[in-house]
Amino acid sequence: MSVKFKAVSRRNPQDLTAPQKFYAQAIADGEVDLDTLARMISDQNTVTEADCYAVLISLEKNIIDELAQGRIVKLGRLGSFQVGISSEGSLTADAVSISAIIKSRINFRPGKRMQSFLKDVSFKKQA
């Protein structure tokens, strides 16, 4: 197995007059949805596809609920999820307010096994 990539040109955001450079960008080769994951898990276990799907949907809901409470959600060997934010800088701590928040995101930190996948993955340039 190998992850496909392509060359994409990008501008330097700090120097818009600089010539564009090319960078490698991973290419998604399809997608897998919850239905497919439920079927795959069901085929590997004694649990029905419907049961797997129900568990995955409940997992998603509970991850969202716990993130909304400001918690880190640890999924054992899989990894953990946490809310992250970006904000504008302020001169004092008192000047930092909700209006300074520019963007929010969900950070995922993979577990050791998933992280080690990146050490072993091979890449293939798409023509």
PDB file of C-alpha atoms in Angstrom:
ATOM      1  CA  MET A   1       0.000   0.000   0.000  1.00  0.00           C
ATOM      2  CA  SER A   2       1.151   3.492  -0.694  1.00  0.00           C
ATOM      3  CA  VAL A   3      -0.284   6.965  -0.261  1.00  0.00           C
ATOM      4  CA  LYS A   4      -0.499   8.961  -3.483  1.00  0.00           C
ATOM      5  CA  PHE A   5       0.677  12.552  -3.692  1.00  0.00           C
ATOM      6  CA  LYS A   6       0.892  15.327  -6.255  1.00  0.00           C
ATOM      7  CA  ALA A   7       2.897  18.518  -6.652  1.00  0.00           C
ATOM      8  CA  VAL A   8       0.971  21.740  -5.966  1.00  0.00           C
ATOM      9  CA  SER A   9       2.186  25.307  -6.292  1.00  0.00           C
ATOM     10  CA  ARG A  10       1.806  27.688  -3.378  1.00  0.00           C
ATOM     11  CA  ARG A  11       2.578  31.301  -2.704  1.00  0.00           C
ATOM     12  CA  ASN A  12       4.607  32.425   0.276  1.00  0.00           C
ATOM     13  CA  PRO A  13       2.005  34.168   2.494  1.00  0.00           C
ATOM     14  CA  GLN A  14       4.746  36.305   4.076  1.00  0.00           C
ATOM     15  CA  ASP A  15       6.103  37.447   0.694  1.00  0.00           C
ATOM     16  CA  LEU A  16       3.451  37.576  -2.027  1.00  0.00           C
ATOM     17  CA  THR A  17       6.010  38.856  -4.552  1.00  0.00           C
ATOM     18  CA  ALA A  18       8.216  35.773  -4.169  1.00  0.00           C
ATOM     19  CA  PRO A  19       7.910  33.144  -6.895  1.00  0.00           C
ATOM     20  CA  GLN A  20       5.603  30.244  -6.149  1.00  0.00           C
ATOM     21  CA  LYS A  21       7.160  26.959  -5.052  1.00  0.00           C
ATOM     22  CA  PHE A  22       5.905  23.416  -5.477  1.00  0.00           C
ATOM     23  CA  TYR A  23       5.110  21.192  -2.523  1.00  0.00           C
ATOM     24  CA  ALA A  24       4.019  17.591  -2.146  1.00  0.00           C
ATOM     25  CA  GLN A  25       0.377  17.180  -1.145  1.00  0.00           C
ATOM     26  CA  ALA A  26      -1.215  13.858  -0.186  1.00  0.00           C
ATOM     27  CA  ILE A  27      -4.150  12.832  -2.361  1.00  0.00           C
ATOM     28  CA  ALA A  28      -7.190  11.086  -0.915  1.00  0.00           C
ATOM     29  CA  ASP A  29      -7.912   7.908  -2.834  1.00  0.00           C
ATOM     30  CA  GLY A  30     -11.609   7.579  -2.093  1.00  0.00           C
ATOM     31  CA  GLU A  31     -13.386   7.639   1.226  1.00  0.00           C
ATOM     32  CA  VAL A  32     -15.023   5.315   3.690  1.00  0.00           C
ATOM     33  CA  ASP A  33     -18.233   6.139   5.557  1.00  0.00           C
ATOM     34  CA  LEU A  34     -19.801   4.875   8.773  1.00  0.00           C
ATOM     35  CA  ASP A  35     -21.929   2.313   6.937  1.00  0.00           C
ATOM     36  CA  THR A  36     -18.848   0.779   5.344  1.00  0.00           C
ATOM     37  CA  LEU A  37     -16.888   0.848   8.610  1.00  0.00           C
ATOM     38  CA  ALA A  38     -19.807  -0.830  10.392  1.00  0.00           C
ATOM     39  CA  ARG A  39     -19.924  -3.551   7.718  1.00  0.00           C
ATOM     40  CA  MET A  40     -16.139  -4.059   7.884  1.00  0.00           C
ATOM     41  CA  ILE A  41     -16.164  -4.289  11.698  1.00  0.00           C
ATOM     42  CA  SER A  42     -19.142  -6.660  11.580  1.00  0.00           C
ATOM     43  CA  ASP A  43     -17.305  -8.928   9.128  1.00  0.00           C
ATOM     44  CA  GLN A  44     -14.342  -9.098  11.541  1.00  0.00           C
ATOM     45  CA  ASN A  45     -16.431  -9.840  14.654  1.00  0.00           C
ATOM     46  CA  THR A  46     -19.583 -11.553  15.831  1.00  0.00           C
ATOM     47  CA  VAL A  47     -21.430  -8.224  16.159  1.00  0.00           C
ATOM     48  CA  THR A  48     -24.079  -7.342  13.580  1.00  0.00           C
ATOM     49  CA  GLU A  49     -23.602  -4.513  11.123  1.00  0.00           C
ATOM     50  CA  ALA A  50     -26.567  -2.627  12.644  1.00  0.00           C
ATOM     51  CA  ASP A  51     -25.043  -2.920  16.122  1.00  0.00           C
ATOM     52  CA  CYS A  52     -21.675  -1.642  14.872  1.00  0.00           C
ATOM     53  CA  TYR A  53     -23.362   1.277  13.132  1.00  0.00           C
ATOM     54  CA  ALA A  54     -25.325   2.168  16.269  1.00  0.00           C
ATOM     55  CA  VAL A  55     -22.150   2.116  18.360  1.00  0.00           C
ATOM     56  CA  LEU A  56     -20.265   4.318  15.869  1.00  0.00           C
ATOM     57  CA  ILE A  57     -23.115   6.861  15.755  1.00  0.00           C
ATOM     58  CA  SER A  58     -23.257   6.904  19.560  1.00  0.00           C
ATOM     59  CA  LEU A  59     -19.477   7.311  19.709  1.00  0.00           C
ATOM     60  CA  GLU A  60     -19.654  10.347  17.429  1.00  0.00           C
ATOM     61  CA  LYS A  61     -22.435  11.939  19.502  1.00  0.00           C
ATOM     62  CA  ASN A  62     -20.620  11.340  22.769  1.00  0.00           C
ATOM     63  CA  ILE A  63     -17.306  12.663  21.434  1.00  0.00           C
ATOM     64  CA  ILE A  64     -19.069  15.874  20.378  1.00  0.00           C
ATOM     65  CA  ASP A  65     -20.857  16.170  23.738  1.00  0.00           C
ATOM     66  CA  GLU A  66     -17.625  15.704  25.704  1.00  0.00           C
ATOM     67  CA  LEU A  67     -15.660  18.123  23.501  1.00  0.00           C
ATOM     68  CA  ALA A  68     -18.425  20.680  24.088  1.00  0.00           C
ATOM     69  CA  GLN A  69     -17.738  20.310  27.824  1.00  0.00           C
ATOM     70  CA  GLY A  70     -14.081  21.156  27.198  1.00  0.00           C
ATOM     71  CA  ARG A  71     -12.836  17.633  27.846  1.00  0.00           C
ATOM     72  CA  ILE A  72     -10.091  15.714  26.072  1.00  0.00           C
ATOM     73  CA  VAL A  73     -11.616  12.548  24.625  1.00  0.00           C
ATOM     74  CA  LYS A  74      -9.173   9.638  24.831  1.00  0.00           C
ATOM     75  CA  LEU A  75     -10.009   6.607  22.728  1.00  0.00           C
ATOM     76  CA  GLY A  76      -7.335   4.302  24.076  1.00  0.00           C
ATOM     77  CA  ARG A  77      -4.883   3.099  21.443  1.00  0.00           C
ATOM     78  CA  LEU A  78      -6.693   5.004  18.696  1.00  0.00           C
ATOM     79  CA  GLY A  79      -5.738   8.444  20.049  1.00  0.00           C
ATOM     80  CA  SER A  80      -7.389  11.511  21.521  1.00  0.00           C
ATOM     81  CA  PHE A  81      -9.487  14.476  20.417  1.00  0.00           C
ATOM     82  CA  GLN A  82      -9.397  17.992  21.876  1.00  0.00           C
ATOM     83  CA  VAL A  83     -10.787  21.391  20.885  1.00  0.00           C
ATOM     84  CA  GLY A  84      -8.154  23.919  19.798  1.00  0.00           C
ATOM     85  CA  ILE A  85      -8.513  27.616  19.013  1.00  0.00           C
ATOM     86  CA  SER A  86      -6.537  30.368  17.300  1.00  0.00           C
ATOM     87  CA  SER A  87      -6.827  33.966  18.411  1.00  0.00           C
ATOM     88  CA  GLU A  88      -5.485  37.410  17.758  1.00  0.00           C
ATOM     89  CA  GLY A  89      -2.685  38.498  20.073  1.00  0.00           C
ATOM     90  CA  SER A  90      -3.352  41.055  22.807  1.00  0.00           C
ATOM     91  CA  LEU A  91      -0.954  43.144  24.875  1.00  0.00           C
ATOM     92  CA  THR A  92      -2.470  42.057  28.195  1.00  0.00           C
ATOM     93  CA  ALA A  93      -4.317  38.989  29.481  1.00  0.00           C
ATOM     94  CA  ASP A  94      -7.317  41.161  30.395  1.00  0.00           C
ATOM     95  CA  ALA A  95      -7.613  42.283  26.771  1.00  0.00           C
ATOM     96  CA  VAL A  96      -8.159  38.700  25.562  1.00  0.00           C
ATOM     97  CA  SER A  97     -11.871  38.072  24.999  1.00  0.00           C
ATOM     98  CA  ILE A  98     -14.171  35.863  22.980  1.00  0.00           C
ATOM     99  CA  SER A  99     -13.976  38.353  20.100  1.00  0.00           C
ATOM    100  CA  ALA A 100     -10.226  37.626  19.800  1.00  0.00           C
ATOM    101  CA  ILE A 101     -10.933  34.024  18.771  1.00  0.00           C
ATOM    102  CA  ILE A 102     -10.390  33.673  15.037  1.00  0.00           C
ATOM    103  CA  LYS A 103     -10.866  29.972  14.454  1.00  0.00           C
ATOM    104  CA  SER A 104     -11.693  26.759  16.255  1.00  0.00           C
ATOM    105  CA  ARG A 105     -10.771  23.231  15.271  1.00  0.00           C
ATOM    106  CA  ILE A 106     -10.699  19.694  16.568  1.00  0.00           C
ATOM    107  CA  ASN A 107      -7.183  18.391  17.178  1.00  0.00           C
ATOM    108  CA  PHE A 108      -6.518  14.691  16.896  1.00  0.00           C
ATOM    109  CA  ARG A 109      -3.430  13.137  18.455  1.00  0.00           C
ATOM    110  CA  PRO A 110      -2.976   9.591  17.199  1.00  0.00           C
ATOM    111  CA  GLY A 111      -2.019   6.744  19.509  1.00  0.00           C
ATOM    112  CA  LYS A 112       1.361   5.035  19.217  1.00  0.00           C
ATOM    113  CA  ARG A 113       0.254   2.339  16.769  1.00  0.00           C
ATOM    114  CA  MET A 114      -1.427   4.815  14.435  1.00  0.00           C
ATOM    115  CA  GLN A 115       1.529   7.205  14.694  1.00  0.00           C
ATOM    116  CA  SER A 116       3.952   4.395  13.824  1.00  0.00           C
ATOM    117  CA  PHE A 117       1.989   3.854  10.590  1.00  0.00           C
ATOM    118  CA  LEU A 118       3.503   7.125   9.341  1.00  0.00           C
ATOM    119  CA  LYS A 119       7.019   5.720   9.785  1.00  0.00           C
ATOM    120  CA  ASP A 120       6.216   2.697   7.612  1.00  0.00           C
ATOM    121  CA  VAL A 121       3.982   4.221   4.931  1.00  0.00           C
ATOM    122  CA  SER A 122       5.291   4.471   1.396  1.00  0.00           C
ATOM    123  CA  PHE A 123       4.428   7.207  -1.075  1.00  0.00           C
ATOM    124  CA  LYS A 124       3.771   7.162  -4.807  1.00  0.00           C
ATOM    125  CA  LYS A 125       3.656  10.248  -7.039  1.00  0.00           C
ATOM    126  CA  GLN A 126       0.520  10.406  -9.151  1.00  0.00           C
ATOM    127  CA  ALA A 127       1.199  11.002 -12.816  1.00  0.00           C
TER     128      ALA A 127
END
